Amino acid sequence: MLALFLNRESRTPLQLQIFQFYFQAIQQGDLLCGDKLPSIREQAQTLNVAKITVVMAYEKLMAAGFIKSRQGIGYEVTFTAPMRSPPAHVPSAEGSPPIKPKPAGVSTDVYAEMGRECYCRMGVPDPNAFPWSSWRKWNNAPSVLKEQLLTRYHSPNGLFSLREQIVRYLNLSRGINTSAQNIIITDGIQEGLSLLSQIFIIHHALSQNKKCHVVAESPCYSGAWHLFNYYGADITSIAVDNHGLCTDNLPEFETQLCYVTPAHQYPMGSVLSLERRKSLLTWAQRVGAWIIEDDYDAVFTYGENPLPALKAMDYHNRVIYMGTFSKTLGPGARLGYLVCPDELLPAVQNMKALNNNGSQWLLQQFLAELMQNQVFYTHLGKLACNYAARLALLRDGLSALFPEGKIDGATAGLHLSLRIDWSPDVIAKLRQRCLQAGVRFDTLQEIENGSETAWRQKNSDAVMFFGFGGLQVPHLRKVLNVLEQERCALLQQ
């Protein structure tokens, strides 16, 4: 008979401990079909528990199909497919070892373990950004549509109701004219990048027997850089400056993809000028390239007369536009979208279907209704006001603390960059002192991925990044106070 011991100091209920013990014993084959369990009375006396505790545990086992109750006999095991433990010694056979894949690089600038410090993390929205009151009201209302969303397959392109609303949203906010048929809902921008990498980089290598040529910014968003690199693309890095991608340095040979963040360059924060936008579009036509426009946080703009999206200037269908709701609802929503030219639609649609056959149906419908009834736009307005106040506080504070530095990224998005002619060692010491005081910010060293080489060849400045979306005003004041104290202490050494 198997010995069962209960841990009365554990938070796990006693009935659940009994259930888990027999569940594991039956699964592993310690109890086989036909074996009997102790009676309820015997088990209760042995374990010194109430009979109802044993009854509830046995009922769970019966509901799971592991045991049955037979009148006059008691409870016996009915499960017939236990998992057998492997033998202690398995003789080795000759042959080739299995392939051990090389892991891809990960985006440490997107995800890092949270600590207790005030972390000026880039790309993180306000913790209260998700409209919980609207969600609770919507989610609690009974609806046949909700049942269908969860129990049926839908178009991998995404719900038509949401795609219709995105068409209107893009026209109002980014000057883009498109149709619902050209929009594909994704699990955030990262899945959009993955889909395009699979379609272009892998397919090109297989069909043309040569590497796909990709142009990327330097420095570049790690999530894009690591994907292109892992899939084996031939990457040309073009440095950015105060006006965005240096288009004069674009290669004049056949190119398949060009990845840019024109509205708020990631991570440096510059805006691609109008002249360079025109130049980039002309170049794409000349060399046969598709442009991936990653518009990750440009929904929040703070300057007057912001430039239109690159897609809005695209009269020859060269731009694949990527958007996300990670900054307006939260990254956990995992909702983004692609605006695809007609020529690419079949390939992207089919690849999306093969990857996961669709994204977050319930959240899609919630967002569609939120946009349709204008609540989403009210929500955006409130967030924009909050972010504008935080940006102004952080920008003015950094300008006062580092008058010799240059701040960029203040016209859009959720982070600022500070370039300063200090040595990397001094910046590293400042960062370490701030960490000890409970404040964290990142530098180019922390988020480097290999894409920054071209930029470093032309720039020797140190760069610090300060995200303000995820921090309230009191936290930002703390950040500035700690920076001031530690800067003074460091310079006095």
CSV table of C-alpha atoms in Angstrom, one decimal:
chain,number,residue,atom,x,y,z
A,1,MET,CA,0.0,0.0,0.0
A,2,LEU,CA,1.3,3.4,-0.9
A,3,ALA,CA,2.0,5.7,2.0
A,4,LEU,CA,0.2,9.1,1.8
A,5,PHE,CA,1.4,11.9,4.1
A,6,LEU,CA,-0.4,15.3,4.3
A,7,ASN,CA,1.5,18.6,4.8
A,8,ARG,CA,-0.7,20.5,7.1
A,9,GLU,CA,1.5,23.6,6.9
A,10,SER,CA,1.1,23.9,3.1
A,11,ARG,CA,-1.4,26.3,1.6
A,12,THR,CA,-2.7,23.5,-0.6
A,13,PRO,CA,-6.0,22.2,0.7
A,14,LEU,CA,-5.9,18.7,2.2
A,15,GLN,CA,-8.5,17.4,-0.3
A,16,LEU,CA,-6.3,18.6,-3.1
A,17,GLN,CA,-3.2,17.0,-1.6
A,18,ILE,CA,-5.1,13.6,-1.5
A,19,PHE,CA,-6.2,14.1,-5.1
A,20,GLN,CA,-2.7,15.0,-6.3
A,21,PHE,CA,-1.2,12.0,-4.6
A,22,TYR,CA,-3.4,9.5,-6.2
A,23,PHE,CA,-3.4,11.4,-9.6
A,24,GLN,CA,0.3,11.1,-9.7
A,25,ALA,CA,0.4,7.5,-8.5
A,26,ILE,CA,-2.1,6.4,-11.2
A,27,GLN,CA,-0.4,8.4,-13.9
A,28,GLN,CA,3.0,6.9,-13.1
A,29,GLY,CA,1.7,3.3,-12.9
A,30,ASP,CA,2.2,2.9,-9.2
A,31,LEU,CA,-1.5,2.1,-9.0
A,32,LEU,CA,-2.8,0.0,-11.9
A,33,CYS,CA,-6.3,-0.7,-13.3
A,34,GLY,CA,-8.2,-2.8,-10.8
A,35,ASP,CA,-6.2,-1.7,-7.8
A,36,LYS,CA,-8.4,-0.6,-4.9
A,37,LEU,CA,-8.1,2.6,-2.8
A,38,PRO,CA,-8.8,2.7,0.9
A,39,SER,CA,-12.4,3.2,1.9
A,40,ILE,CA,-13.5,6.7,2.9
A,41,ARG,CA,-13.7,5.8,6.5
A,42,GLU,CA,-10.4,4.1,6.6
A,43,GLN,CA,-8.7,6.9,4.7
A,44,ALA,CA,-10.2,9.6,7.0
A,45,GLN,CA,-9.1,7.7,10.1
A,46,THR,CA,-5.5,7.1,8.8
A,47,LEU,CA,-5.0,10.7,7.7
A,48,ASN,CA,-7.0,12.2,10.7
A,49,VAL,CA,-9.2,14.3,8.4
A,50,ALA,CA,-13.0,14.7,8.0
A,51,LYS,CA,-14.8,12.2,5.8
A,52,ILE,CA,-16.0,15.0,3.5
A,53,THR,CA,-12.3,15.8,2.8
A,54,VAL,CA,-11.7,12.3,1.4
A,55,VAL,CA,-15.1,12.3,-0.4
A,56,MET,CA,-14.3,15.5,-2.3
A,57,ALA,CA,-10.8,14.2,-3.3
A,58,TYR,CA,-12.3,10.9,-4.5
A,59,GLU,CA,-15.0,12.7,-6.4
A,60,LYS,CA,-12.4,14.7,-8.3
A,61,LEU,CA,-10.6,11.4,-9.2
A,62,MET,CA,-13.9,9.9,-10.5
A,63,ALA,CA,-14.7,13.1,-12.5
A,64,ALA,CA,-11.2,12.8,-14.1
A,65,GLY,CA,-11.9,9.2,-15.1
A,66,PHE,CA,-9.2,7.7,-12.9
A,67,ILE,CA,-11.3,5.7,-10.4
A,68,LYS,CA,-14.9,4.4,-10.1
A,69,SER,CA,-17.1,3.4,-7.2
A,70,ARG,CA,-18.4,-0.2,-7.2
A,71,GLN,CA,-21.2,-1.1,-4.7
A,72,GLY,CA,-20.0,-3.6,-2.1
A,73,ILE,CA,-16.4,-3.4,-3.4
A,74,GLY,CA,-15.3,0.3,-2.9
A,75,TYR,CA,-13.2,2.5,-5.1
A,76,GLU,CA,-10.9,1.0,-7.7
A,77,VAL,CA,-8.6,2.3,-10.4
A,78,THR,CA,-10.0,2.4,-14.0
A,79,PHE,CA,-7.2,4.3,-15.7
A,80,THR,CA,-5.5,2.0,-18.2
A,81,ALA,CA,-2.7,4.0,-19.7
A,82,PRO,CA,-0.1,4.9,-17.0
A,83,MET,CA,3.1,6.6,-17.9
A,84,ARG,CA,5.8,4.1,-17.4
A,85,SER,CA,9.1,5.2,-15.9
A,86,PRO,CA,12.1,4.6,-18.2
A,87,PRO,CA,14.5,1.8,-17.2
A,88,ALA,CA,17.4,2.8,-15.0
A,89,HIS,CA,19.9,2.0,-17.7
A,90,VAL,CA,19.2,2.4,-21.4
A,91,PRO,CA,21.8,0.9,-23.7
A,92,SER,CA,23.3,3.4,-26.1
A,93,ALA,CA,23.1,2.7,-29.8
A,94,GLU,CA,25.5,3.8,-32.5
A,95,GLY,CA,24.4,6.7,-34.7
A,96,SER,CA,24.5,10.5,-35.2
A,97,PRO,CA,23.4,12.7,-32.3
A,98,PRO,CA,20.3,14.8,-32.8
A,99,ILE,CA,20.9,18.3,-34.1
A,100,LYS,CA,21.2,21.0,-31.4
A,101,PRO,CA,19.8,24.2,-32.8
A,102,LYS,CA,21.6,27.5,-32.1
A,103,PRO,CA,19.3,29.7,-30.0
A,104,ALA,CA,18.3,33.0,-31.5
A,105,GLY,CA,19.2,36.3,-29.9
A,106,VAL,CA,16.5,37.8,-27.6
A,107,SER,CA,15.3,41.4,-27.3
A,108,THR,CA,16.6,42.4,-23.9
A,109,ASP,CA,15.5,46.0,-24.6
A,110,VAL,CA,11.9,44.7,-24.7
A,111,TYR,CA,11.8,42.3,-21.8
A,112,ALA,CA,13.9,42.3,-18.7
A,113,GLU,CA,13.1,41.1,-15.2
A,114,MET,CA,11.5,43.8,-13.1
A,115,GLY,CA,13.2,44.8,-9.9
A,116,ARG,CA,12.2,47.2,-7.1
A,117,GLU,CA,13.9,50.2,-8.6
A,118,CYS,CA,12.3,52.9,-10.6
A,119,TYR,CA,13.1,51.6,-14.1
A,120,CYS,CA,13.0,54.1,-16.9
A,121,ARG,CA,12.2,51.3,-19.3
A,122,MET,CA,11.7,52.1,-23.0
A,123,GLY,CA,8.4,51.2,-24.7
A,124,VAL,CA,6.4,50.5,-21.5
A,125,PRO,CA,3.1,52.2,-21.2
A,126,ASP,CA,1.3,53.4,-18.1
A,127,PRO,CA,0.4,50.4,-15.8
A,128,ASN,CA,-3.1,51.7,-15.8
A,129,ALA,CA,-3.3,52.1,-19.6
A,130,PHE,CA,-5.7,49.2,-20.1
A,131,PRO,CA,-9.4,50.5,-19.9
A,132,TRP,CA,-10.4,48.0,-17.2
A,133,SER,CA,-13.8,49.6,-16.4
A,134,SER,CA,-14.8,49.3,-20.1
A,135,TRP,CA,-13.5,45.8,-20.2
A,136,ARG,CA,-15.4,44.7,-17.1
A,137,LYS,CA,-18.7,46.2,-18.4
A,138,TRP,CA,-18.2,44.6,-21.9
A,139,ASN,CA,-17.0,41.3,-20.6
A,140,ASN,CA,-19.8,40.8,-18.1
A,141,ALA,CA,-22.5,41.4,-20.6
A,142,PRO,CA,-23.8,38.0,-22.1
A,143,SER,CA,-23.4,37.7,-25.8
A,144,VAL,CA,-23.9,34.9,-28.4
A,145,LEU,CA,-21.1,36.6,-30.4
A,146,LYS,CA,-18.6,36.0,-27.6
A,147,GLU,CA,-19.5,32.4,-27.4
A,148,GLN,CA,-18.9,32.1,-31.2
A,149,LEU,CA,-15.6,33.9,-30.9
A,150,LEU,CA,-14.3,31.3,-28.5
A,151,THR,CA,-15.8,28.2,-30.0
A,152,ARG,CA,-15.3,28.7,-33.7
A,153,TYR,CA,-12.4,29.3,-36.1
A,154,HIS,CA,-12.3,32.7,-37.8
A,155,SER,CA,-10.3,34.2,-40.6
A,156,PRO,CA,-6.6,34.3,-39.7
A,157,ASN,CA,-6.6,37.8,-41.1
A,158,GLY,CA,-8.5,38.9,-38.0
A,159,LEU,CA,-12.0,40.0,-37.3
A,160,PHE,CA,-13.4,42.2,-40.1
A,161,SER,CA,-15.1,44.5,-37.5
A,162,LEU,CA,-11.7,45.4,-36.0
A,163,ARG,CA,-10.0,45.8,-39.4
A,164,GLU,CA,-12.7,48.2,-40.4
A,165,GLN,CA,-12.1,50.3,-37.3
A,166,ILE,CA,-8.3,50.3,-37.9
A,167,VAL,CA,-8.9,51.7,-41.4
A,168,ARG,CA,-10.7,54.6,-39.9
A,169,TYR,CA,-8.2,55.0,-37.2
A,170,LEU,CA,-5.2,55.1,-39.6
A,171,ASN,CA,-6.9,57.6,-41.8
A,172,LEU,CA,-7.6,60.0,-38.9
A,173,SER,CA,-4.3,59.6,-37.0
A,174,ARG,CA,-1.7,58.7,-39.6
A,175,GLY,CA,-3.1,59.9,-42.9
A,176,ILE,CA,-3.1,56.4,-44.4
A,177,ASN,CA,-5.8,55.4,-46.9
A,178,THR,CA,-6.3,51.6,-47.0
A,179,SER,CA,-9.0,49.0,-46.9
A,180,ALA,CA,-10.0,46.3,-44.4
A,181,GLN,CA,-8.9,43.6,-46.9
A,182,ASN,CA,-5.3,44.9,-46.7
A,183,ILE,CA,-5.1,44.6,-42.9
A,184,ILE,CA,-3.9,41.5,-41.1
A,185,ILE,CA,-4.2,41.3,-37.3
A,186,THR,CA,-1.0,40.0,-35.6
A,187,ASP,CA,0.2,39.1,-32.1
A,188,GLY,CA,1.9,42.4,-31.8
A,189,ILE,CA,4.6,43.9,-34.1
A,190,GLN,CA,7.0,41.1,-33.2
A,191,GLU,CA,4.8,38.5,-35.0
A,192,GLY,CA,4.5,40.8,-38.0
A,193,LEU,CA,8.3,40.9,-38.2
A,194,SER,CA,8.4,37.1,-37.9
A,195,LEU,CA,5.9,36.6,-40.7
A,196,LEU,CA,7.8,38.9,-43.0
A,197,SER,CA,11.1,37.3,-42.2
A,198,GLN,CA,9.7,33.9,-43.0
A,199,ILE,CA,8.2,35.0,-46.2
A,200,PHE,CA,11.1,37.0,-47.5
A,201,ILE,CA,14.3,35.8,-45.9
A,202,ILE,CA,13.7,32.0,-45.9
A,203,HIS,CA,11.8,31.9,-49.2
A,204,HIS,CA,14.4,34.0,-51.0
A,205,ALA,CA,17.2,31.8,-49.8
A,206,LEU,CA,15.4,28.7,-51.0
A,207,SER,CA,14.1,30.0,-54.3
A,208,GLN,CA,17.0,32.1,-55.4
A,209,ASN,CA,19.8,30.0,-53.7
A,210,LYS,CA,21.3,33.2,-52.2
A,211,LYS,CA,20.8,35.3,-49.1
A,212,CYS,CA,18.1,37.9,-48.8
A,213,HIS,CA,19.5,41.4,-48.6
A,214,VAL,CA,18.1,43.5,-45.8
A,215,VAL,CA,18.8,47.1,-44.9
A,216,ALA,CA,18.4,48.1,-41.3
A,217,GLU,CA,19.0,51.2,-39.1
A,218,SER,CA,22.0,51.5,-36.9
A,219,PRO,CA,21.3,51.2,-34.0
A,220,CYS,CA,18.3,49.0,-34.6
A,221,TYR,CA,15.4,47.4,-32.6
A,222,SER,CA,16.7,44.1,-31.3
A,223,GLY,CA,13.6,42.2,-32.1
A,224,ALA,CA,14.0,42.9,-35.8
A,225,TRP,CA,17.8,42.7,-35.9
A,226,HIS,CA,17.9,39.2,-34.2
A,227,LEU,CA,15.2,37.9,-36.5
A,228,PHE,CA,16.9,39.0,-39.6
A,229,ASN,CA,20.2,37.7,-38.4
A,230,TYR,CA,18.9,34.3,-37.2
A,231,TYR,CA,17.1,33.6,-40.4
A,232,GLY,CA,20.4,34.2,-42.3
A,233,ALA,CA,19.8,37.5,-44.0
A,234,ASP,CA,22.6,39.6,-45.5
A,235,ILE,CA,22.2,42.8,-43.4
A,236,THR,CA,23.5,46.2,-44.3
A,237,SER,CA,23.4,48.6,-41.4
A,238,ILE,CA,22.9,52.3,-42.2
A,239,ALA,CA,23.6,54.8,-39.4
A,240,VAL,CA,21.0,57.3,-38.2
A,241,ASP,CA,21.6,60.9,-37.2
A,242,ASN,CA,19.5,63.8,-36.0
A,243,HIS,CA,17.3,63.5,-39.1
A,244,GLY,CA,16.8,59.7,-39.1
A,245,LEU,CA,18.2,57.2,-41.5
A,246,CYS,CA,21.1,58.6,-43.6
A,247,THR,CA,19.6,57.8,-47.0
A,248,ASP,CA,22.7,59.0,-48.9
A,249,ASN,CA,24.4,55.9,-47.7
A,250,LEU,CA,21.8,53.4,-48.9
A,251,PRO,CA,23.3,50.6,-51.1
A,252,GLU,CA,22.7,50.9,-54.8
A,253,PHE,CA,22.2,47.2,-55.5
A,254,GLU,CA,19.3,44.7,-55.4
A,255,THR,CA,17.6,44.8,-51.9
A,256,GLN,CA,14.6,42.8,-50.7
A,257,LEU,CA,13.7,44.5,-47.4
A,258,CYS,CA,14.4,47.8,-45.6
A,259,TYR,CA,13.4,48.1,-42.0
A,260,VAL,CA,12.9,51.6,-40.5
A,261,THR,CA,11.2,53.4,-37.6
A,262,PRO,CA,10.7,56.8,-39.2
A,263,ALA,CA,8.3,58.5,-36.7
A,264,HIS,CA,10.4,57.9,-33.6
A,265,GLN,CA,13.7,56.1,-34.4
A,266,TYR,CA,14.2,53.2,-32.1
A,267,PRO,CA,16.2,53.6,-29.9
A,268,MET,CA,17.7,57.1,-30.7
A,269,GLY,CA,14.4,58.9,-31.0
A,270,SER,CA,15.1,61.0,-34.1
A,271,VAL,CA,12.4,61.7,-36.8
A,272,LEU,CA,13.1,60.8,-40.4
A,273,SER,CA,12.9,64.1,-42.3
A,274,LEU,CA,10.5,64.8,-45.1
A,275,GLU,CA,13.3,65.0,-47.7
A,276,ARG,CA,14.7,61.7,-46.6
A,277,ARG,CA,11.3,60.0,-46.6
A,278,LYS,CA,11.0,61.0,-50.3
A,279,SER,CA,14.5,59.8,-50.9
A,280,LEU,CA,13.9,56.4,-49.2
A,281,LEU,CA,10.8,55.8,-51.3
A,282,THR,CA,12.6,56.7,-54.5
A,283,TRP,CA,15.5,54.4,-53.6
A,284,ALA,CA,13.1,51.5,-52.8
A,285,GLN,CA,11.7,51.8,-56.3
A,286,ARG,CA,15.1,51.9,-57.8
A,287,VAL,CA,16.5,48.8,-56.1
A,288,GLY,CA,13.3,46.8,-55.9
A,289,ALA,CA,12.9,46.8,-52.1
A,290,TRP,CA,9.9,46.6,-49.8
A,291,ILE,CA,10.0,49.0,-46.9
A,292,ILE,CA,8.9,47.8,-43.4
A,293,GLU,CA,7.6,50.9,-41.6
A,294,ASP,CA,7.5,50.1,-37.8
A,295,ASP,CA,5.2,52.8,-36.4
A,296,TYR,CA,5.4,51.3,-32.8
A,297,ASP,CA,4.7,54.4,-30.7
A,298,ALA,CA,3.9,57.3,-33.0
A,299,VAL,CA,0.3,57.4,-31.9
A,300,PHE,CA,1.6,59.7,-29.2
A,301,THR,CA,3.0,62.9,-30.8
A,302,TYR,CA,3.8,66.1,-29.0
A,303,GLY,CA,5.2,68.5,-31.6
A,304,GLU,CA,3.2,70.7,-34.0
A,305,ASN,CA,2.4,69.4,-37.4
A,306,PRO,CA,3.8,65.9,-37.2
A,307,LEU,CA,5.0,64.4,-40.5
A,308,PRO,CA,2.6,61.9,-42.2
A,309,ALA,CA,3.4,58.2,-42.0
A,310,LEU,CA,5.8,56.9,-44.7
A,311,LYS,CA,2.9,54.7,-45.9
A,312,ALA,CA,0.8,57.9,-46.5
A,313,MET,CA,3.4,59.1,-49.0
A,314,ASP,CA,3.7,55.7,-50.7
A,315,TYR,CA,2.1,56.0,-54.1
A,316,HIS,CA,3.8,52.9,-55.6
A,317,ASN,CA,2.8,50.4,-52.9
A,318,ARG,CA,6.4,49.8,-51.6
A,319,VAL,CA,5.6,50.2,-47.8
A,320,ILE,CA,4.4,47.5,-45.4
A,321,TYR,CA,3.1,49.4,-42.5
A,322,MET,CA,3.2,47.9,-39.0
A,323,GLY,CA,1.2,49.1,-36.0
A,324,THR,CA,0.5,48.0,-32.5
A,325,PHE,CA,-1.9,48.4,-29.6
A,326,SER,CA,0.9,47.6,-27.1
A,327,LYS,CA,1.3,51.2,-26.2
A,328,THR,CA,-2.4,52.1,-25.9
A,329,LEU,CA,-3.8,48.9,-24.3
A,330,GLY,CA,-0.7,47.3,-23.0
A,331,PRO,CA,1.9,44.7,-24.4
A,332,GLY,CA,0.0,41.9,-22.7
A,333,ALA,CA,-2.9,42.4,-25.1
A,334,ARG,CA,-0.7,41.1,-27.9
A,335,LEU,CA,-2.5,42.9,-30.7
A,336,GLY,CA,-0.9,44.5,-33.7
A,337,TYR,CA,-1.5,44.7,-37.4
A,338,LEU,CA,0.1,44.8,-40.8
A,339,VAL,CA,-1.1,47.0,-43.7
A,340,CYS,CA,0.0,44.9,-46.7
A,341,PRO,CA,0.2,45.9,-50.4
A,342,ASP,CA,-2.1,43.8,-52.6
A,343,GLU,CA,0.8,41.9,-54.1
A,344,LEU,CA,1.9,40.6,-50.7
A,345,LEU,CA,-1.5,39.7,-49.2
A,346,PRO,CA,-1.8,36.0,-50.3
A,347,ALA,CA,1.7,35.2,-48.9
A,348,VAL,CA,1.2,37.0,-45.6
A,349,GLN,CA,-2.3,35.7,-45.1
A,350,ASN,CA,-1.3,32.1,-45.7
A,351,MET,CA,1.8,32.4,-43.5
A,352,LYS,CA,-0.3,33.8,-40.7
A,353,ALA,CA,-2.7,30.9,-41.0
A,354,LEU,CA,0.2,28.4,-40.8
A,355,ASN,CA,1.7,30.2,-37.8
A,356,ASN,CA,-1.4,30.3,-35.5
A,357,ASN,CA,-4.6,30.7,-37.5
A,358,GLY,CA,-5.6,34.0,-35.8
A,359,SER,CA,-5.0,36.3,-32.8
A,360,GLN,CA,-7.0,36.9,-29.5
A,361,TRP,CA,-10.5,36.8,-30.9
A,362,LEU,CA,-12.3,38.1,-27.8
A,363,LEU,CA,-9.9,41.1,-27.4
A,364,GLN,CA,-10.3,41.9,-31.1
A,365,GLN,CA,-14.0,42.3,-30.8
A,366,PHE,CA,-13.7,44.3,-27.5
A,367,LEU,CA,-11.3,46.7,-29.2
A,368,ALA,CA,-13.5,47.0,-32.3
A,369,GLU,CA,-16.5,48.0,-30.2
A,370,LEU,CA,-14.3,50.3,-28.1
A,371,MET,CA,-13.2,52.1,-31.2
A,372,GLN,CA,-16.6,52.2,-32.8
A,373,ASN,CA,-18.2,53.9,-29.8
A,374,GLN,CA,-15.4,56.4,-29.5
A,375,VAL,CA,-14.3,55.3,-26.0
A,376,PHE,CA,-10.9,54.3,-27.5
A,377,TYR,CA,-10.3,57.8,-28.7
A,378,THR,CA,-11.2,59.3,-25.4
A,379,HIS,CA,-8.9,56.8,-23.8
A,380,LEU,CA,-6.1,57.9,-26.1
A,381,GLY,CA,-6.6,61.5,-25.4
A,382,LYS,CA,-6.2,61.0,-21.6
A,383,LEU,CA,-3.1,58.9,-22.1
A,384,ALA,CA,-1.6,61.5,-24.4
A,385,CYS,CA,-2.2,64.3,-21.9
A,386,ASN,CA,-0.5,62.3,-19.1
A,387,TYR,CA,2.4,61.4,-21.3
A,388,ALA,CA,2.9,64.9,-22.5
A,389,ALA,CA,3.2,66.1,-18.9
A,390,ARG,CA,5.7,63.4,-18.0
A,391,LEU,CA,7.8,64.1,-21.1
A,392,ALA,CA,8.0,67.8,-20.3
A,393,LEU,CA,9.0,67.1,-16.8
A,394,LEU,CA,11.7,64.6,-17.8
A,395,ARG,CA,13.0,66.7,-20.7
A,396,ASP,CA,13.3,69.9,-18.7
A,397,GLY,CA,14.9,68.0,-15.8
A,398,LEU,CA,17.5,66.3,-18.0
A,399,SER,CA,18.3,69.5,-19.8
A,400,ALA,CA,19.0,71.2,-16.5
A,401,LEU,CA,21.1,68.3,-15.2
A,402,PHE,CA,23.1,67.7,-18.4
A,403,PRO,CA,23.3,71.1,-20.2
A,404,GLU,CA,26.2,69.8,-22.3
A,405,GLY,CA,24.1,66.9,-23.6
A,406,LYS,CA,21.6,66.6,-26.5
A,407,ILE,CA,18.1,65.2,-25.9
A,408,ASP,CA,16.3,63.6,-28.7
A,409,GLY,CA,12.9,61.9,-29.1
A,410,ALA,CA,10.8,64.6,-27.5
A,411,THR,CA,8.3,64.9,-30.4
A,412,ALA,CA,6.8,61.4,-30.2
A,413,GLY,CA,6.7,58.1,-28.3
A,414,LEU,CA,7.4,57.1,-24.7
A,415,HIS,CA,11.1,57.5,-24.3
A,416,LEU,CA,13.9,60.1,-24.6
A,417,SER,CA,17.6,59.6,-25.5
A,418,LEU,CA,20.4,61.7,-24.0
A,419,ARG,CA,23.7,61.9,-25.9
A,420,ILE,CA,26.6,63.2,-24.0
A,421,ASP,CA,30.4,63.5,-24.6
A,422,TRP,CA,31.3,61.4,-21.6
A,423,SER,CA,33.4,58.3,-21.5
A,424,PRO,CA,31.6,54.9,-21.2
A,425,ASP,CA,33.3,54.3,-17.9
A,426,VAL,CA,31.9,57.4,-16.4
A,427,ILE,CA,28.4,56.6,-17.6
A,428,ALA,CA,28.7,53.1,-16.3
A,429,LYS,CA,29.7,54.4,-12.9
A,430,LEU,CA,26.8,56.9,-12.9
A,431,ARG,CA,24.4,54.1,-13.8
A,432,GLN,CA,25.7,51.8,-11.1
A,433,ARG,CA,25.4,54.6,-8.5
A,434,CYS,CA,21.8,55.2,-9.6
A,435,LEU,CA,21.0,51.5,-9.4
A,436,GLN,CA,22.2,51.5,-5.8
A,437,ALA,CA,19.9,54.5,-5.1
A,438,GLY,CA,16.9,52.7,-6.6
A,439,VAL,CA,16.8,54.2,-10.1
A,440,ARG,CA,17.5,52.3,-13.3
A,441,PHE,CA,18.1,53.5,-16.9
A,442,ASP,CA,19.7,51.8,-19.9
A,443,THR,CA,22.5,52.9,-22.1
A,444,LEU,CA,23.5,51.8,-25.6
A,445,GLN,CA,25.8,49.2,-24.0
A,446,GLU,CA,22.8,47.5,-22.2
A,447,ILE,CA,20.7,47.1,-25.4
A,448,GLU,CA,23.5,46.6,-28.0
A,449,ASN,CA,22.9,43.7,-30.4
A,450,GLY,CA,25.5,44.2,-33.2
A,451,SER,CA,23.5,46.7,-35.2
A,452,GLU,CA,25.1,49.7,-33.6
A,453,THR,CA,28.5,49.2,-35.3
A,454,ALA,CA,27.8,51.6,-38.2
A,455,TRP,CA,26.6,54.3,-35.8
A,456,ARG,CA,29.7,53.9,-33.5
A,457,GLN,CA,32.0,54.4,-36.5
A,458,LYS,CA,30.7,58.0,-36.7
A,459,ASN,CA,29.8,58.7,-33.1
A,460,SER,CA,31.8,58.5,-29.9
A,461,ASP,CA,29.1,60.0,-27.6
A,462,ALA,CA,27.6,57.9,-24.8
A,463,VAL,CA,23.9,57.5,-25.0
A,464,MET,CA,21.4,57.1,-22.1
A,465,PHE,CA,17.7,56.2,-22.6
A,466,PHE,CA,14.9,57.3,-20.3
A,467,GLY,CA,11.4,55.8,-20.8
A,468,PHE,CA,8.6,57.7,-19.1
A,469,GLY,CA,5.5,55.8,-20.0
A,470,GLY,CA,5.6,53.4,-17.2
A,471,LEU,CA,6.4,55.9,-14.4
A,472,GLN,CA,4.1,58.3,-12.7
A,473,VAL,CA,5.2,61.9,-12.0
A,474,PRO,CA,6.4,61.3,-8.4
A,475,HIS,CA,8.6,58.5,-9.8
A,476,LEU,CA,10.1,60.7,-12.5
A,477,ARG,CA,10.9,63.3,-9.8
A,478,LYS,CA,12.7,60.6,-7.9
A,479,VAL,CA,14.6,59.7,-11.0
A,480,LEU,CA,15.7,63.3,-11.5
A,481,ASN,CA,16.6,63.8,-7.9
A,482,VAL,CA,18.8,60.6,-7.8
A,483,LEU,CA,20.4,61.6,-11.1
A,484,GLU,CA,21.3,65.0,-9.7
A,485,GLN,CA,22.7,63.6,-6.5
A,486,GLU,CA,24.8,60.9,-8.1
A,487,ARG,CA,26.0,63.2,-10.9
A,488,CYS,CA,27.3,65.7,-8.4
A,489,ALA,CA,28.9,63.0,-6.2
A,490,LEU,CA,30.5,61.4,-9.2
A,491,LEU,CA,32.0,64.7,-10.6
A,492,GLN,CA,33.4,65.6,-7.2
A,493,GLN,CA,35.5,62.4,-7.0
